[in-house]
Short mmCIF file of C-alpha atoms and ligand atoms in Angstrom, two decimals:
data_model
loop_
_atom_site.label_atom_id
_atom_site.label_comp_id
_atom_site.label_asym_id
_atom_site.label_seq_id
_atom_site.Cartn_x
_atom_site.Cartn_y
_atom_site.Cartn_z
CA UNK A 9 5.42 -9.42 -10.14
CA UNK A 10 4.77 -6.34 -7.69
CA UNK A 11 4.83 -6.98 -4.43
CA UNK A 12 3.11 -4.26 -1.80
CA UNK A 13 2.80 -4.60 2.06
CA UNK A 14 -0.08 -2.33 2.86
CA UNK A 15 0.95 -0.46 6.28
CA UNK A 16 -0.26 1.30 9.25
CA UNK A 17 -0.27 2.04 13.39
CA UNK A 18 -1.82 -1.26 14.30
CA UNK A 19 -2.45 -3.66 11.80
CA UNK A 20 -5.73 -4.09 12.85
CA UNK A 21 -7.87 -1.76 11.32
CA UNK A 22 -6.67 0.27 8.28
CA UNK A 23 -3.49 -1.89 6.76
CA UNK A 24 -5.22 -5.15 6.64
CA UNK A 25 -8.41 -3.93 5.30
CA UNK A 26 -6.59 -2.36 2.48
CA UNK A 27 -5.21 -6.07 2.09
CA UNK A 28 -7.84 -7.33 1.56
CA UNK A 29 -9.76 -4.40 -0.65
CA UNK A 30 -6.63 -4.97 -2.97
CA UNK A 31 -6.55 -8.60 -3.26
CA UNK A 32 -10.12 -8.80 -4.20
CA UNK A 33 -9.82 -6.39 -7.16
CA UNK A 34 -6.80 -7.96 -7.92
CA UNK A 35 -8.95 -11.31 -8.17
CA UNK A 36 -11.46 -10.06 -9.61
CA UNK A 37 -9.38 -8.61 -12.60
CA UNK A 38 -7.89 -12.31 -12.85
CA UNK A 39 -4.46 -10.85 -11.60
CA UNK A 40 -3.50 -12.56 -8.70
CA UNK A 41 -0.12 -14.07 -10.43
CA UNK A 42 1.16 -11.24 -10.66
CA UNK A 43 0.62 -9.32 -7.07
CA UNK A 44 2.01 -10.20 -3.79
CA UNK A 45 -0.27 -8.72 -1.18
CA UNK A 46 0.25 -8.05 2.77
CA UNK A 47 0.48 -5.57 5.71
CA UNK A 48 2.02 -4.44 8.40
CA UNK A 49 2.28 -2.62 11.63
CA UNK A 50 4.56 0.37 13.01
CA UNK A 51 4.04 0.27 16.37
CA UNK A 52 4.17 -3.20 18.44
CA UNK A 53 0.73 -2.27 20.10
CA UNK A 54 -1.22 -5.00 18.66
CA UNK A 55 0.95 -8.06 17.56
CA UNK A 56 0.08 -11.13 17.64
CA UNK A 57 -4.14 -9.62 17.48
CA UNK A 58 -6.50 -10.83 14.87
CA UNK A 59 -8.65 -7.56 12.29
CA UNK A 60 -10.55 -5.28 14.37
CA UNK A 61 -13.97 -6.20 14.80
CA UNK A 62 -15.31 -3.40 12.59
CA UNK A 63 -12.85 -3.85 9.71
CA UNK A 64 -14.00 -7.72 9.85
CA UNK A 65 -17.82 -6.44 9.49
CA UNK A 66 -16.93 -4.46 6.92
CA UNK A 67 -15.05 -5.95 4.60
CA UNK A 68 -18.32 -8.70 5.59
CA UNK A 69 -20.89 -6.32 4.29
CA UNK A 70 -19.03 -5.72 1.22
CA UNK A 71 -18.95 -9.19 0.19
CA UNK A 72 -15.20 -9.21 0.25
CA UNK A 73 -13.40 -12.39 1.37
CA UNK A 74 -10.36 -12.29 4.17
CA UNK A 75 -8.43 -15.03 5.37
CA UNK A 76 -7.50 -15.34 9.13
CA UNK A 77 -5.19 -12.13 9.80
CA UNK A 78 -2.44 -11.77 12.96
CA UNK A 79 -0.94 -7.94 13.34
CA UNK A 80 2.08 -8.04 12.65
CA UNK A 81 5.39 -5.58 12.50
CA UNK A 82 6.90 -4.28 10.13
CA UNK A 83 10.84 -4.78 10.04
CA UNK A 84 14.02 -3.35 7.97
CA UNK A 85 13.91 -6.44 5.43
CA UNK A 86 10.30 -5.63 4.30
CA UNK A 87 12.31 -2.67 2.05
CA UNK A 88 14.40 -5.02 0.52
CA UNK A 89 11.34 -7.49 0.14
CA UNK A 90 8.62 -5.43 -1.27
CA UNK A 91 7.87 -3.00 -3.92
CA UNK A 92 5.42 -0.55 -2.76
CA UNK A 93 5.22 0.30 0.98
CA UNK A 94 1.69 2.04 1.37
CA UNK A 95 0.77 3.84 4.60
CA UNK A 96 -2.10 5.26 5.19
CA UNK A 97 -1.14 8.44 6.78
CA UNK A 98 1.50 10.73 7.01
CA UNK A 99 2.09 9.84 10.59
CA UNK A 100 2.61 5.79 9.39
CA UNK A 101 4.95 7.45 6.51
CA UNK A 102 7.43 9.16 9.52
CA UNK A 103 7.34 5.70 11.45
CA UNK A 104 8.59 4.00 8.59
CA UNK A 105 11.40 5.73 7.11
CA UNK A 106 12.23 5.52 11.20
CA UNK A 107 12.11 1.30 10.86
CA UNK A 108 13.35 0.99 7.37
CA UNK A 109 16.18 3.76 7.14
CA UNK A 110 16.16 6.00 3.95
CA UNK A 111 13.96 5.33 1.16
CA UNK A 112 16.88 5.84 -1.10
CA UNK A 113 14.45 3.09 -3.70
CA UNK A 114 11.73 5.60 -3.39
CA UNK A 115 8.93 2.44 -2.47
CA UNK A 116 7.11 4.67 0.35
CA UNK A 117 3.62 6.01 -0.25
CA UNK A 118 0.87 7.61 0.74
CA UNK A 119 -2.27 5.40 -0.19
CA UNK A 120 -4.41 8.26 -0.83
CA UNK A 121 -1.63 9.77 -3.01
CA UNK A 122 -2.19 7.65 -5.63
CA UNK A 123 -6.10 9.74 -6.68
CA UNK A 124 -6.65 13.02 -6.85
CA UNK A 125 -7.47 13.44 -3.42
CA UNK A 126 -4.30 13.01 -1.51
CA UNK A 127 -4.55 13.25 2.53
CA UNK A 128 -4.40 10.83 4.99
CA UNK A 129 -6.88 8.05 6.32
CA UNK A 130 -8.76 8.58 9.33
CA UNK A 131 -7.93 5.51 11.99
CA UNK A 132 -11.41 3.50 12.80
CA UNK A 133 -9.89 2.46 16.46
CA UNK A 134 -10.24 6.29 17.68
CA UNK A 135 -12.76 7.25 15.26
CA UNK A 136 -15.17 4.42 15.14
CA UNK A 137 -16.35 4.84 11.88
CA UNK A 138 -15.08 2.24 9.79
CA UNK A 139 -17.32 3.33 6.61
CA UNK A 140 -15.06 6.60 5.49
CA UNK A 141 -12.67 4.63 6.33
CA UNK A 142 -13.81 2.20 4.19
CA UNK A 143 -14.81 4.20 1.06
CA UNK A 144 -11.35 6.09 1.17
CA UNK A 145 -9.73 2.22 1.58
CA UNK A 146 -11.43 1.39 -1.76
CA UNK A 147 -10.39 4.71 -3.97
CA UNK A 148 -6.92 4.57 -2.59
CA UNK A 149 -6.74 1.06 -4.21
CA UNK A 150 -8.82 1.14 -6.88
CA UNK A 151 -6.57 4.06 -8.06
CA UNK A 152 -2.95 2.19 -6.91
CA UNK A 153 -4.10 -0.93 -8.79
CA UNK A 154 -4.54 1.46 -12.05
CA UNK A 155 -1.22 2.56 -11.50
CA UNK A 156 0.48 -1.18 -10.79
CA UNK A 157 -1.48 -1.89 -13.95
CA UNK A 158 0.36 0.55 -15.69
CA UNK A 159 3.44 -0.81 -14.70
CA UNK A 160 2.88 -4.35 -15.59
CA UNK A 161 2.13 -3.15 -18.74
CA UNK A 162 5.74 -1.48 -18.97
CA UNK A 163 7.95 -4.26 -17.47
P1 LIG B 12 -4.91 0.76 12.75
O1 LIG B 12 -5.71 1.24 14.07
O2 LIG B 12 -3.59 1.48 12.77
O3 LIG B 12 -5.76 1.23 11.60
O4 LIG B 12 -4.80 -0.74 12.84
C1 LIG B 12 -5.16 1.15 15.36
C2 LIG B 12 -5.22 -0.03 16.06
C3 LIG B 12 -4.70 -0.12 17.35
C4 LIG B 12 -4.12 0.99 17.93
C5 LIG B 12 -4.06 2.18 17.23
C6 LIG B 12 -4.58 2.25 15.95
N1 LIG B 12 -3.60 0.92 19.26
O5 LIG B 12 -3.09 1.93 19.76
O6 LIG B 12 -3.63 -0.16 19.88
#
């Protein structure tokens, strides 16, 4: 079982389209067993909100199911809880290690580390374009499932 909270400012745009990016390769590979998928915010700005418009549209357009969504933050247990903590830039990285403490476990990533393109995801709520943001979304996962896959394999 590997268990990843996907995180990032707000938990509106970025973190919980990554969510759900994941958990539809994940079911469509027939792995959902052994995945435990959420996300997470840093800041409190948006708590309590549903997905950003545009990250609901386009996760729509792509044919990828969601579930009802409400932002979230993240808290010091989430280390203990999950696996894989996966910002989306290096800003998000920063804000964690300043909720969590040291990642003395070594869970904390960069999503766009994981291919060989690392930098860090635009955020759709100042930029407005949620379709970079969506094609980087989908390599940055695409390429962490690989290595979670990898993993499995080994355990
Ligand atoms: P996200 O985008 O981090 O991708 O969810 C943002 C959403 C809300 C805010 C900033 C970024 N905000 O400041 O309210």
């Amino acid at each position: 079982m590997i268990k990843i909270l996907f995180i990032c400012l707000g938990n509106i745009c970025r973190s919980p389209m990554a969510e759900f990016v994941f958990k539809d390769l994940v079911r469509k590979q027939g792995l959902e067993q052994n995945f435990i998928i959420n996300s997470a915010a840093t800041s409190t700005e948006e708590i309590g909100n549903t997905m950003h418009y545009g990250t609901r549209r386009k996760l729509e357009e792509k044919g990828i199911p969601y579930t009802e969504h409400t932002a979230r933050q993240l808290i010091k247990k989430d280390y203990e809880k999950y696996d894989y903590l996966i910002g989306m830039e290096e800003k998000n990285i920063k804000n964690i290690i300043r909720i969590i403490g040291e990642d003395n476990k070594n869970k904390v990533f960069r999503l766009l580390d994981f291919t060989d393109k690392p930098k860090d995801i635009a955020d759709p709520w100042y930029t407005g374009n949620f379709d970079i943001t969506y094609n980087e979304i989908s390599k940055g996962c695409i390429a962490l499932l690989e290595y979670c896959k990898n993993k499995l394999l080994k355990a």
